[in-house]
Amino acid sequence: MRSRRRRARLARDSRAVIQVVGAMVWLAAHPAHAALKEAPLAMRCAELAGAVLQPELIALPTAGVQIESAAMVSATAPGNQQGGEYCRITGRIKGFNATTPDIRFDLNLPRRWNGRALQIGGGGYNGVVVSGTGVMPFSPNRAPLAQGYATFGDDSGHVGDSSVAVFGLVDEAVTNFGFAHLKKTHDAALALIARAYGRPPQRMYFAGGSTGGREGYTVMQRYPDDYDGVIANSPALNFTGVRLLGVKLGQAEYGTPGGFISPMLLEHVYQRTLATCDRLDGAADGIVSDVAACREHEAEIIESLRCGGRTPSHDECLTDTQLSTLLVMRDGLSLPYRLAWDVDGYRGYNIFQGTHLTGLLGLAHQPERLQVPTFFANGYLFAQGDGYIRYFVARDAGFDSLRLDPQHPGKYRAQLVALSQTIGAMNPDLTRYIARGGKLITLQGLADEVISPNQTIAYYDKLVDRFGIDQVNSFMRLYMVPGFQHGSGVFIPSVDLLGALDNWVTRGASPETLTATDIAAATNGRSRPLCRYPLFPRYIGKGNVNLAGSFVCAEP
């Protein structure tokens, strides 16, 4: 144990030396600015405006960094909810190739710095700069910037909303999106932090969800020496797998006559699962908490939904074809070939265990497929999968994704495998990160309709198989939340994961059962224990059903 801590300390010290040397090299090249180390932050901030960072400061190939703006934001400035003054820096990391879009980034340096830095991930296909000034999703505390963290984020190297996949036509932009933007922005931010404060951060953290969750696992796998702790929620680890499943789901909905399921019928499915499974955890609270017990009732739920000999009704029963559409999502995808890291498919969803499929990120809302599918009209998974196949795989904007057989992709197979290596984060080898003492917290909903909770659990199981449960427990916490979907749901947990991570990294206080407060509009304020996987909250049979103290974390 002592030797492992010593190795971790040496690694951090080595990283610090490299960062400080980078700052010293810059100061040596700018002797008029050598006094900045002792100058107030406002002066050092102003001096960074218009600065250029040379490519040598970035570990991956770039054409350098251009700082576009650097100015202090006063504590009383309109819109500043951070509770203090900070230096806001915006910049661009130039593509190695002139035709590659820049990586735009924001960096915020608080006047009262706590010596820590936090890189924040994006979502979907990114395309919008992560400002780093707000409260972390589902966190009840003040924004990290207000707590004294230096915060930064970027757009992953292209411009557009999170649904736009057109940048998939540009090779370097795809590499940036997959992993390179994380390292490039990290290195640029650390050089600027060292220049502004005269020293590098004592701790470097990463936090993100969905695509940002994938990015969290990516930095542990690819750049383990750069981070001390990671929060990676609802992680899109198997990015290619989930996109292929989205296409298969679209084929069931739109490529098969009668495969579309109306929102009214989907609501009927959801209500039937609640009627069967809500009370299995001891409480009638609108949450399916005991997913394992609910799964034992799955066959009877499906049969109760089947029209059978009855005349199909628009709101009472499902045809066999419609049930087959749901089974595509439940069963996931099995591939006769291997993606990167020996991945052979994508795990299915908890369709009949309390997952609601009528929201913006659920299944299709209209029976006609648009030429360019949208989230609401044609379903999130299919719309995202369609864009992936068009721009990343076929690299043809006019390609019809329904023509691609995910299980037998023919000439596109090599591209799919290559993309799964570039964008995916399924590598279970976290040896270096663990050896350095890095920590990881992952939170995800058991009712997630975008990223399958069973895929996240499968990756966790791979870690246990590789390292053993004791070693996994030494660096990882997995919290699977009943009723929580992909940012919505009947239970939306609010909990201070950054505080838990920081206490674990700096004080050795490993998080166990946490308490989450519900921020869903209809049930705002109730609380539940946030149980470590595979435990779930079970009602003890007495006490206020809206209080966490009335529940225990139980074995499934």
Coordinates of C-alpha atoms in Angstrom, one line a residue:
M1 CA 0.0 0.0 0.0
R2 CA 2.8 2.4 1.0
S3 CA 4.7 1.7 -2.3
R4 CA 1.6 2.3 -4.3
R5 CA 1.0 5.6 -2.6
R6 CA 4.6 6.5 -3.2
R7 CA 4.3 5.7 -7.0
A8 CA 1.1 7.8 -7.2
R9 CA 2.8 10.7 -5.5
L10 CA 5.8 10.5 -7.8
A11 CA 3.5 10.4 -10.8
R12 CA 1.7 13.5 -9.6
D13 CA 5.0 15.3 -8.8
S14 CA 6.4 14.4 -12.3
R15 CA 3.3 15.8 -13.9
A16 CA 3.5 19.0 -11.8
V17 CA 7.2 19.4 -12.8
I18 CA 6.3 19.2 -16.5
Q19 CA 3.5 21.8 -16.1
V20 CA 5.6 24.2 -14.1
V21 CA 8.4 23.8 -16.6
G22 CA 6.0 24.7 -19.4
A23 CA 5.0 27.9 -17.5
M24 CA 8.6 28.8 -16.8
V25 CA 9.5 28.3 -20.4
W26 CA 6.8 30.8 -21.4
L27 CA 7.9 33.3 -18.7
A28 CA 11.5 33.0 -19.8
A29 CA 10.5 33.8 -23.3
H30 CA 8.5 36.8 -22.0
P31 CA 10.9 38.5 -19.4
A32 CA 8.7 41.6 -19.1
H33 CA 6.0 39.3 -17.7
A34 CA 8.2 37.5 -15.2
A35 CA 6.7 39.5 -12.4
L36 CA 3.3 38.2 -13.2
K37 CA 3.8 35.3 -10.8
E38 CA 3.5 37.7 -7.9
A39 CA 1.0 40.0 -9.5
P40 CA -2.7 40.1 -8.7
L41 CA -4.9 37.7 -10.7
A42 CA -6.5 40.6 -12.5
M43 CA -3.2 41.7 -14.0
R44 CA -2.2 38.1 -14.9
C45 CA -5.6 37.6 -16.5
A46 CA -5.4 40.7 -18.6
E47 CA -1.9 39.7 -19.8
L48 CA -3.2 36.4 -21.2
A49 CA -5.6 38.2 -23.7
G50 CA -4.3 37.6 -27.2
A51 CA -1.6 35.2 -26.0
V52 CA -0.4 32.3 -28.2
L53 CA 0.5 28.8 -26.8
Q54 CA 3.0 27.0 -28.9
P55 CA 2.1 23.5 -30.2
E56 CA 4.9 22.0 -28.1
L57 CA 2.8 22.6 -24.9
I58 CA 0.1 20.2 -26.2
A59 CA 1.0 16.5 -26.2
L60 CA -1.1 15.8 -29.4
P61 CA -0.5 17.4 -32.8
T62 CA -2.1 20.9 -33.1
A63 CA -1.2 24.2 -34.8
G64 CA -1.1 25.9 -31.5
V65 CA -3.5 27.8 -29.2
Q66 CA -4.9 31.2 -29.6
I67 CA -6.4 33.0 -26.6
E68 CA -9.2 35.2 -27.8
S69 CA -10.2 36.9 -24.6
A70 CA -9.2 37.0 -21.0
A71 CA -11.0 39.4 -18.6
M72 CA -12.0 39.5 -15.0
V73 CA -15.7 39.0 -14.2
S74 CA -16.6 40.9 -11.0
A75 CA -18.6 39.3 -8.2
T76 CA -21.4 41.8 -8.9
A77 CA -21.5 41.4 -12.7
P78 CA -24.9 40.7 -14.2
G79 CA -25.4 36.9 -14.6
N80 CA -22.5 36.1 -12.2
Q81 CA -24.0 33.6 -9.8
Q82 CA -20.7 32.3 -8.6
G83 CA -20.4 34.3 -5.5
G84 CA -16.9 35.6 -6.4
E85 CA -14.6 37.2 -8.9
Y86 CA -13.0 35.1 -11.6
C87 CA -10.9 35.4 -14.8
R88 CA -12.8 34.1 -17.8
I89 CA -10.6 32.9 -20.7
T90 CA -11.8 31.9 -24.2
G91 CA -9.6 30.3 -26.8
R92 CA -9.2 28.1 -29.8
I93 CA -6.9 25.1 -30.3
K94 CA -6.0 25.1 -34.0
G95 CA -6.4 21.9 -36.0
F96 CA -3.3 20.2 -37.2
N97 CA -4.8 20.3 -40.7
A98 CA -6.0 23.7 -41.8
T99 CA -9.4 22.4 -42.9
T100 CA -10.2 20.9 -39.4
P101 CA -12.5 23.0 -37.2
D102 CA -10.9 24.5 -34.2
I103 CA -11.5 23.2 -30.7
R104 CA -13.1 26.1 -28.8
F105 CA -12.7 26.2 -25.1
D106 CA -13.5 28.2 -22.0
L107 CA -11.5 28.4 -18.8
N108 CA -12.5 30.0 -15.6
L109 CA -10.0 31.0 -12.9
P110 CA -11.5 32.0 -9.5
R111 CA -9.7 34.7 -7.5
R112 CA -10.1 32.4 -4.4
W113 CA -8.6 29.2 -5.9
N114 CA -8.8 26.0 -3.9
G115 CA -5.8 24.5 -5.8
R116 CA -8.0 22.1 -7.8
A117 CA -9.2 22.0 -11.4
L118 CA -12.2 20.4 -13.0
Q119 CA -12.6 19.5 -16.7
I120 CA -16.3 19.2 -17.6
G121 CA -17.6 16.9 -20.4
G122 CA -20.2 17.5 -23.1
G123 CA -23.3 15.7 -24.3
G124 CA -24.7 14.1 -27.5
Y125 CA -22.4 15.0 -30.4
N126 CA -21.2 18.1 -28.5
G127 CA -20.7 21.1 -30.7
V128 CA -21.3 23.7 -28.1
V129 CA -18.6 25.0 -25.7
V130 CA -19.0 23.9 -22.1
S131 CA -18.8 27.1 -20.2
G132 CA -17.9 25.6 -16.8
T133 CA -19.6 28.4 -14.9
G134 CA -22.8 26.7 -13.8
V135 CA -23.9 24.2 -11.2
M136 CA -23.1 20.5 -12.0
P137 CA -26.2 18.6 -13.2
F138 CA -28.1 17.1 -10.3
S139 CA -25.9 18.7 -7.7
P140 CA -27.5 20.6 -4.8
N141 CA -24.4 22.6 -4.0
R142 CA -22.9 25.7 -5.4
A143 CA -21.2 25.6 -8.8
P144 CA -17.7 24.2 -8.7
L145 CA -16.3 27.6 -9.8
A146 CA -18.0 29.2 -6.8
Q147 CA -16.3 26.5 -4.6
G148 CA -12.9 27.6 -5.8
Y149 CA -12.3 25.2 -8.6
A150 CA -10.7 26.3 -11.8
T151 CA -13.1 24.9 -14.4
F152 CA -12.9 24.4 -18.1
G153 CA -14.7 22.7 -21.1
D154 CA -14.8 22.7 -24.8
D155 CA -16.9 21.9 -27.9
S156 CA -14.9 18.8 -28.9
G157 CA -13.8 20.4 -32.1
H158 CA -16.8 21.4 -34.2
V159 CA -19.8 23.7 -34.1
G160 CA -23.4 22.6 -34.0
D161 CA -26.1 21.4 -31.5
S162 CA -25.7 18.0 -29.9
S163 CA -27.8 16.2 -32.6
V164 CA -25.6 17.2 -35.6
A165 CA -23.3 14.5 -36.9
V166 CA -22.1 16.2 -40.1
F167 CA -18.6 16.7 -38.8
G168 CA -18.2 12.9 -39.1
L169 CA -17.1 13.6 -42.7
V170 CA -13.8 15.2 -41.4
D171 CA -11.2 12.7 -40.1
E172 CA -9.4 14.9 -37.6
A173 CA -12.8 16.2 -36.3
V174 CA -13.8 12.6 -35.6
T175 CA -10.6 11.9 -33.8
N176 CA -11.0 15.1 -31.8
F177 CA -14.6 14.1 -30.8
G178 CA -13.5 10.6 -29.9
F179 CA -10.7 11.5 -27.6
A180 CA -8.1 14.0 -28.8
H181 CA -10.1 17.2 -27.7
L182 CA -9.9 16.0 -24.1
K183 CA -6.1 15.9 -24.0
K184 CA -5.6 19.0 -26.1
T185 CA -7.9 21.1 -23.9
H186 CA -6.5 19.6 -20.8
D187 CA -3.0 20.5 -21.7
A188 CA -3.9 24.0 -22.9
A189 CA -5.9 24.7 -19.7
L190 CA -3.1 23.4 -17.4
A191 CA -0.5 25.6 -19.1
L192 CA -2.8 28.6 -18.6
I193 CA -3.5 27.7 -15.0
A194 CA 0.2 27.4 -14.3
R195 CA 0.8 30.8 -15.8
A196 CA -2.1 32.5 -14.0
Y197 CA -1.4 31.1 -10.6
G198 CA 2.3 30.3 -10.8
R199 CA 1.7 26.7 -10.1
P200 CA -0.3 23.7 -11.5
P201 CA -3.4 22.3 -9.8
Q202 CA -2.8 20.0 -6.8
R203 CA -5.7 17.9 -8.1
M204 CA -7.3 17.4 -11.5
Y205 CA -10.8 16.0 -11.8
F206 CA -13.1 15.3 -14.7
A207 CA -16.9 15.2 -14.6
G208 CA -19.5 14.5 -17.3
G209 CA -22.6 12.6 -18.2
S210 CA -23.8 10.6 -21.3
T211 CA -21.2 11.6 -23.9
G212 CA -19.4 13.4 -21.0
G213 CA -19.6 10.1 -19.1
R214 CA -17.9 8.3 -22.0
E215 CA -15.3 11.1 -22.0
G216 CA -14.7 10.4 -18.3
Y217 CA -13.9 6.8 -19.0
T218 CA -11.9 7.8 -22.0
V219 CA -9.5 10.0 -20.0
M220 CA -8.9 7.2 -17.5
Q221 CA -8.2 4.7 -20.2
R222 CA -6.0 6.9 -22.5
Y223 CA -4.6 9.6 -20.1
P224 CA -4.5 8.0 -16.7
D225 CA -1.6 10.2 -15.5
D226 CA -3.6 13.4 -16.0
Y227 CA -6.5 12.8 -13.5
D228 CA -6.9 12.1 -9.8
G229 CA -10.6 11.5 -9.9
V230 CA -13.5 11.1 -12.4
I231 CA -17.3 11.4 -12.2
A232 CA -18.7 9.6 -15.3
N233 CA -22.5 9.4 -15.2
S234 CA -24.7 7.5 -17.7
P235 CA -21.7 6.9 -19.8
A236 CA -22.0 6.2 -23.6
L237 CA -19.2 3.7 -23.4
N238 CA -20.2 1.5 -26.3
F239 CA -20.9 4.4 -28.7
T240 CA -20.9 2.5 -31.9
G241 CA -23.0 -0.3 -30.3
V242 CA -25.8 2.0 -29.2
R243 CA -25.8 3.7 -32.6
L244 CA -26.2 0.4 -34.3
L245 CA -29.0 -0.6 -32.0
G246 CA -30.7 2.7 -32.8
V247 CA -30.7 1.8 -36.5
K248 CA -32.1 -1.7 -35.8
L249 CA -34.8 0.0 -33.7
G250 CA -35.6 2.3 -36.5
Q251 CA -35.8 -0.6 -38.9
A252 CA -38.4 -2.2 -36.6
E253 CA -40.4 0.9 -36.3
Y254 CA -40.2 2.1 -39.9
G255 CA -38.8 -0.7 -42.0
T256 CA -41.4 -3.2 -40.8
P257 CA -45.1 -2.7 -41.5
G258 CA -47.0 -2.2 -38.3
G259 CA -43.9 -1.8 -36.2
F260 CA -44.6 1.7 -35.0
I261 CA -46.0 2.0 -31.4
S262 CA -48.1 5.1 -30.6
P263 CA -47.2 7.1 -27.5
M264 CA -50.6 6.2 -26.0
L265 CA -49.7 2.5 -26.3
L266 CA -46.2 3.1 -24.8
E267 CA -47.9 4.8 -21.9
H268 CA -50.1 1.7 -21.5
V269 CA -46.9 -0.4 -21.4
Y270 CA -45.4 1.8 -18.7
Q271 CA -48.5 1.8 -16.5
R272 CA -48.8 -2.0 -16.7
T273 CA -45.2 -2.4 -15.5
L274 CA -45.9 0.0 -12.6
A275 CA -49.0 -1.9 -11.7
T276 CA -47.1 -5.1 -11.5
C277 CA -43.7 -4.0 -10.1
D278 CA -44.1 -0.8 -8.1
R279 CA -44.8 -2.5 -4.8
L280 CA -42.2 -5.1 -5.1
D281 CA -39.8 -2.9 -3.0
G282 CA -42.4 -2.6 -0.3
A283 CA -43.6 0.9 -1.2
A284 CA -46.2 2.2 -3.6
D285 CA -44.2 5.3 -4.6
G286 CA -44.3 5.2 -8.5
I287 CA -40.7 3.8 -8.6
V288 CA -39.7 0.3 -9.7
S289 CA -36.8 -0.2 -7.4
D290 CA -36.5 -4.0 -7.3
V291 CA -35.7 -4.4 -11.0
A292 CA -34.5 -8.0 -10.5
A293 CA -37.8 -9.0 -8.9
C294 CA -39.7 -7.2 -11.6
R295 CA -37.9 -9.0 -14.3
E296 CA -39.3 -12.3 -13.0
H297 CA -42.7 -11.0 -13.9
E298 CA -41.7 -9.9 -17.4
A299 CA -43.3 -12.8 -19.3
E300 CA -46.7 -12.2 -17.7
I301 CA -46.4 -8.5 -18.3
I302 CA -45.8 -9.1 -22.0
E303 CA -48.6 -11.6 -22.3
S304 CA -51.0 -9.2 -20.6
L305 CA -50.1 -6.6 -23.2
R306 CA -50.4 -8.9 -26.2
C307 CA -53.6 -8.5 -28.3
G308 CA -53.7 -12.2 -29.1
G309 CA -57.1 -13.1 -30.4
R310 CA -58.4 -9.6 -29.5
T311 CA -59.0 -7.0 -32.2
P312 CA -56.0 -4.6 -31.9
S313 CA -56.8 -1.4 -30.1
H314 CA -54.9 1.9 -30.3
D315 CA -54.6 2.1 -26.5
E316 CA -55.2 -1.3 -25.0
C317 CA -53.0 -4.0 -26.5
L318 CA -50.0 -4.5 -28.8
T319 CA -49.7 -6.7 -31.9
D320 CA -47.0 -9.2 -32.2
T321 CA -45.2 -6.8 -34.6
Q322 CA -45.3 -4.0 -32.0
L323 CA -44.1 -6.2 -29.3
S324 CA -41.2 -7.2 -31.5
T325 CA -40.2 -3.6 -31.7
L326 CA -40.1 -3.4 -27.9
L327 CA -38.1 -6.7 -27.8
V328 CA -35.5 -5.2 -30.1
M329 CA -34.8 -2.6 -27.4
R330 CA -35.1 -5.1 -24.6
D331 CA -32.8 -7.7 -26.1
G332 CA -30.2 -5.3 -27.4
L333 CA -27.8 -6.2 -30.3
S334 CA -25.7 -9.3 -30.8
L335 CA -23.0 -9.1 -33.4
P336 CA -21.3 -12.0 -35.3
Y337 CA -18.1 -9.9 -35.4
R338 CA -16.1 -8.0 -32.8
L339 CA -15.8 -4.3 -32.3
A340 CA -12.8 -2.9 -30.5
W341 CA -11.9 -4.5 -27.2
D342 CA -13.7 -7.7 -28.1
V343 CA -17.2 -6.1 -27.9
D344 CA -19.8 -8.3 -29.5
G345 CA -22.9 -6.2 -29.3
Y346 CA -25.0 -3.9 -27.1
R347 CA -26.9 -4.8 -23.9
G348 CA -30.7 -4.2 -23.9
Y349 CA -32.8 -1.9 -21.8
N350 CA -35.2 -2.4 -18.9
I351 CA -38.2 -1.9 -21.1
F352 CA -40.6 -3.8 -18.8
Q353 CA -39.1 -2.7 -15.5
G354 CA -40.3 0.9 -15.3
T355 CA -38.7 2.6 -18.3
H356 CA -40.9 5.4 -19.7
L357 CA -40.6 5.7 -23.5
T358 CA -42.9 8.6 -24.3
G359 CA -40.6 11.6 -23.6
L360 CA -38.3 13.6 -25.9
L361 CA -35.6 11.0 -25.6
G362 CA -37.9 8.0 -26.0
L363 CA -39.4 6.2 -29.0
A364 CA -41.0 7.7 -32.0
H365 CA -44.0 10.0 -31.7
Q366 CA -45.2 9.8 -35.3
P367 CA -45.7 6.8 -37.7
E368 CA -44.0 8.5 -40.7
R369 CA -40.2 8.6 -40.9
L370 CA -38.8 12.0 -41.8
Q371 CA -36.1 12.2 -44.5
V372 CA -33.8 13.5 -41.7
P373 CA -35.1 11.9 -38.5
T374 CA -35.6 14.0 -35.4
F375 CA -35.7 13.1 -31.8
F376 CA -39.3 13.8 -31.2
A377 CA -40.8 12.6 -34.4
N378 CA -38.7 9.4 -35.0
G379 CA -37.1 8.7 -31.6
Y380 CA -33.8 9.6 -30.1
L381 CA -32.0 6.3 -30.6
F382 CA -33.0 6.1 -34.2
A383 CA -32.3 9.7 -35.0
Q384 CA -28.8 9.6 -33.5
G385 CA -28.1 6.2 -35.1
D386 CA -29.2 7.5 -38.5
G387 CA -26.8 10.5 -38.4
Y388 CA -24.0 8.2 -37.3
I389 CA -24.4 5.8 -40.2
R390 CA -24.8 8.6 -42.7
Y391 CA -21.8 10.8 -41.7
F392 CA -19.4 8.6 -39.7
V393 CA -19.9 5.2 -41.4
A394 CA -21.1 5.6 -45.0
R395 CA -19.8 9.2 -45.1
D396 CA -22.7 10.0 -47.4
A397 CA -25.4 12.5 -46.4
G398 CA -27.9 10.8 -48.7
F399 CA -27.4 7.3 -47.4
D400 CA -30.5 5.5 -46.1
S401 CA -29.6 4.0 -42.7
L402 CA -32.4 1.5 -43.0
R403 CA -30.4 -0.2 -45.7
L404 CA -27.6 -1.1 -43.3
D405 CA -27.8 -4.4 -41.6
P406 CA -26.0 -3.8 -38.3
Q407 CA -25.2 -7.5 -38.0
H408 CA -24.0 -7.9 -41.5
P409 CA -22.7 -4.5 -42.6
G410 CA -20.6 -5.7 -45.5
K411 CA -18.1 -3.1 -46.7
Y412 CA -18.9 -0.9 -43.8
R413 CA -17.7 -3.4 -41.2
A414 CA -14.1 -2.2 -41.1
Q415 CA -15.2 1.4 -40.6
L416 CA -17.5 0.4 -37.8
V417 CA -14.7 -1.4 -36.0
A418 CA -12.3 1.5 -36.5
L419 CA -14.9 4.0 -35.2
S420 CA -15.5 1.9 -32.1
Q421 CA -11.8 2.2 -31.3
T422 CA -11.7 5.9 -31.9
I423 CA -14.9 6.9 -30.1
G424 CA -15.7 4.0 -27.8
A425 CA -14.5 3.7 -24.2
M426 CA -14.9 -0.1 -23.6
N427 CA -11.3 -0.8 -22.8
P428 CA -11.3 -2.5 -19.4
D429 CA -7.6 -2.0 -18.8
L430 CA -7.5 0.7 -16.1
T431 CA -4.4 -0.7 -14.5
R432 CA -2.4 2.5 -14.7
Y433 CA -5.2 4.6 -13.4
I434 CA -5.8 2.3 -10.4
A435 CA -2.1 2.1 -9.6
R436 CA -1.9 5.9 -9.5
G437 CA -4.7 6.0 -6.9
G438 CA -7.3 7.4 -9.2
K439 CA -10.9 7.3 -8.1
L440 CA -14.2 6.9 -10.1
I441 CA -17.8 7.5 -9.3
T442 CA -20.6 6.5 -11.8
L443 CA -24.3 7.2 -11.3
Q444 CA -26.9 6.0 -13.8
G445 CA -30.7 5.4 -13.9
L446 CA -32.0 1.9 -14.0
A447 CA -34.8 3.4 -16.2
D448 CA -32.4 5.1 -18.6
E449 CA -33.9 5.1 -22.1
V450 CA -30.8 6.5 -23.9
I451 CA -27.8 4.6 -22.5
S452 CA -28.7 1.1 -21.4
P453 CA -28.0 0.6 -17.7
N454 CA -27.3 -3.0 -18.5
Q455 CA -24.4 -2.0 -20.7
T456 CA -22.9 0.1 -17.9
I457 CA -23.3 -2.9 -15.5
A458 CA -21.7 -5.2 -18.1
Y459 CA -18.6 -3.0 -18.2
Y460 CA -18.5 -2.9 -14.4
D461 CA -18.7 -6.7 -14.4
K462 CA -15.7 -6.8 -16.8
L463 CA -13.7 -4.7 -14.3
V464 CA -14.6 -7.1 -11.5
D465 CA -13.6 -10.1 -13.7
R466 CA -10.3 -8.4 -14.5
F467 CA -9.3 -6.9 -11.2
G468 CA -11.4 -8.6 -8.6
I469 CA -14.1 -7.1 -6.5
D470 CA -11.8 -5.8 -3.7
Q471 CA -9.6 -3.8 -6.1
V472 CA -12.6 -2.4 -8.0
N473 CA -14.1 -1.4 -4.6
S474 CA -10.8 0.4 -3.9
F475 CA -11.2 2.9 -6.7
M476 CA -14.8 2.7 -8.0
R477 CA -18.3 3.5 -6.8
L478 CA -21.3 2.5 -9.0
Y479 CA -24.8 3.9 -8.1
M480 CA -27.7 2.6 -10.1
V481 CA -30.8 4.8 -9.4
P482 CA -34.3 3.3 -9.6
G483 CA -36.8 5.5 -11.6
F484 CA -34.1 7.7 -13.0
Q485 CA -34.0 8.0 -16.8
H486 CA -31.6 10.0 -19.0
G487 CA -31.9 13.3 -17.1
S488 CA -35.5 12.9 -16.3
G489 CA -37.8 10.3 -14.7
V490 CA -40.0 9.8 -11.7
F491 CA -37.0 10.1 -9.4
I492 CA -34.2 12.6 -10.4
P493 CA -31.4 12.4 -7.9
S494 CA -29.7 15.5 -6.5
V495 CA -26.5 14.6 -4.7
D496 CA -23.0 16.2 -4.2
L497 CA -20.9 13.7 -6.2
L498 CA -18.0 16.2 -6.6
G499 CA -17.8 16.6 -2.8
A500 CA -17.8 12.9 -2.4
L501 CA -15.1 12.4 -5.0
D502 CA -12.9 15.2 -3.5
N503 CA -13.2 13.7 0.0
W504 CA -12.3 10.3 -1.4
V505 CA -9.2 11.6 -3.2
T506 CA -7.9 14.0 -0.7
R507 CA -9.0 12.5 2.6
G508 CA -9.4 8.8 1.8
A509 CA -13.1 8.9 2.8
S510 CA -14.6 6.4 0.4
P511 CA -18.3 7.0 -0.3
E512 CA -20.8 4.4 0.7
T513 CA -24.5 4.9 0.8
L514 CA -25.3 8.5 -0.1
T515 CA -28.6 10.3 0.3
A516 CA -30.2 11.7 -2.9
T517 CA -33.0 14.3 -2.9
D518 CA -35.6 14.1 -5.7
I519 CA -35.8 17.1 -7.9
A520 CA -38.6 15.8 -10.2
A521 CA -41.3 18.4 -10.3
A522 CA -44.1 16.2 -9.1
T523 CA -42.2 14.8 -6.1
N524 CA -39.6 17.4 -5.4
G525 CA -38.0 17.1 -2.0
R526 CA -38.5 13.4 -1.2
S527 CA -35.3 11.5 -0.5
R528 CA -33.9 8.0 -1.0
P529 CA -30.7 6.2 -0.1
L530 CA -28.3 6.1 -3.1
C531 CA -27.3 2.5 -2.9
R532 CA -24.0 1.0 -4.2
Y533 CA -24.7 -1.5 -7.0
P534 CA -26.1 -4.2 -6.8
L535 CA -28.1 -3.0 -3.8
F536 CA -31.4 -1.1 -4.1
P537 CA -33.6 0.9 -1.7
R538 CA -36.2 -1.2 0.0
Y539 CA -38.9 0.3 2.2
I540 CA -38.7 -1.0 5.8
G541 CA -42.5 -1.1 6.2
K542 CA -42.9 1.9 8.5
G543 CA -42.1 5.5 8.5
N544 CA -42.5 8.3 6.0
V545 CA -42.2 6.9 2.5
N546 CA -40.8 10.2 1.3
L547 CA -37.7 10.0 3.6
A548 CA -34.5 8.1 2.9
G549 CA -34.5 6.9 6.5
S550 CA -37.5 4.8 5.9
F551 CA -35.5 2.7 3.4
V552 CA -32.5 0.3 3.6
C553 CA -30.1 -0.8 0.9
A554 CA -31.1 -4.4 0.1
E555 CA -29.7 -7.2 -1.9
P556 CA -31.8 -8.0 -5.1

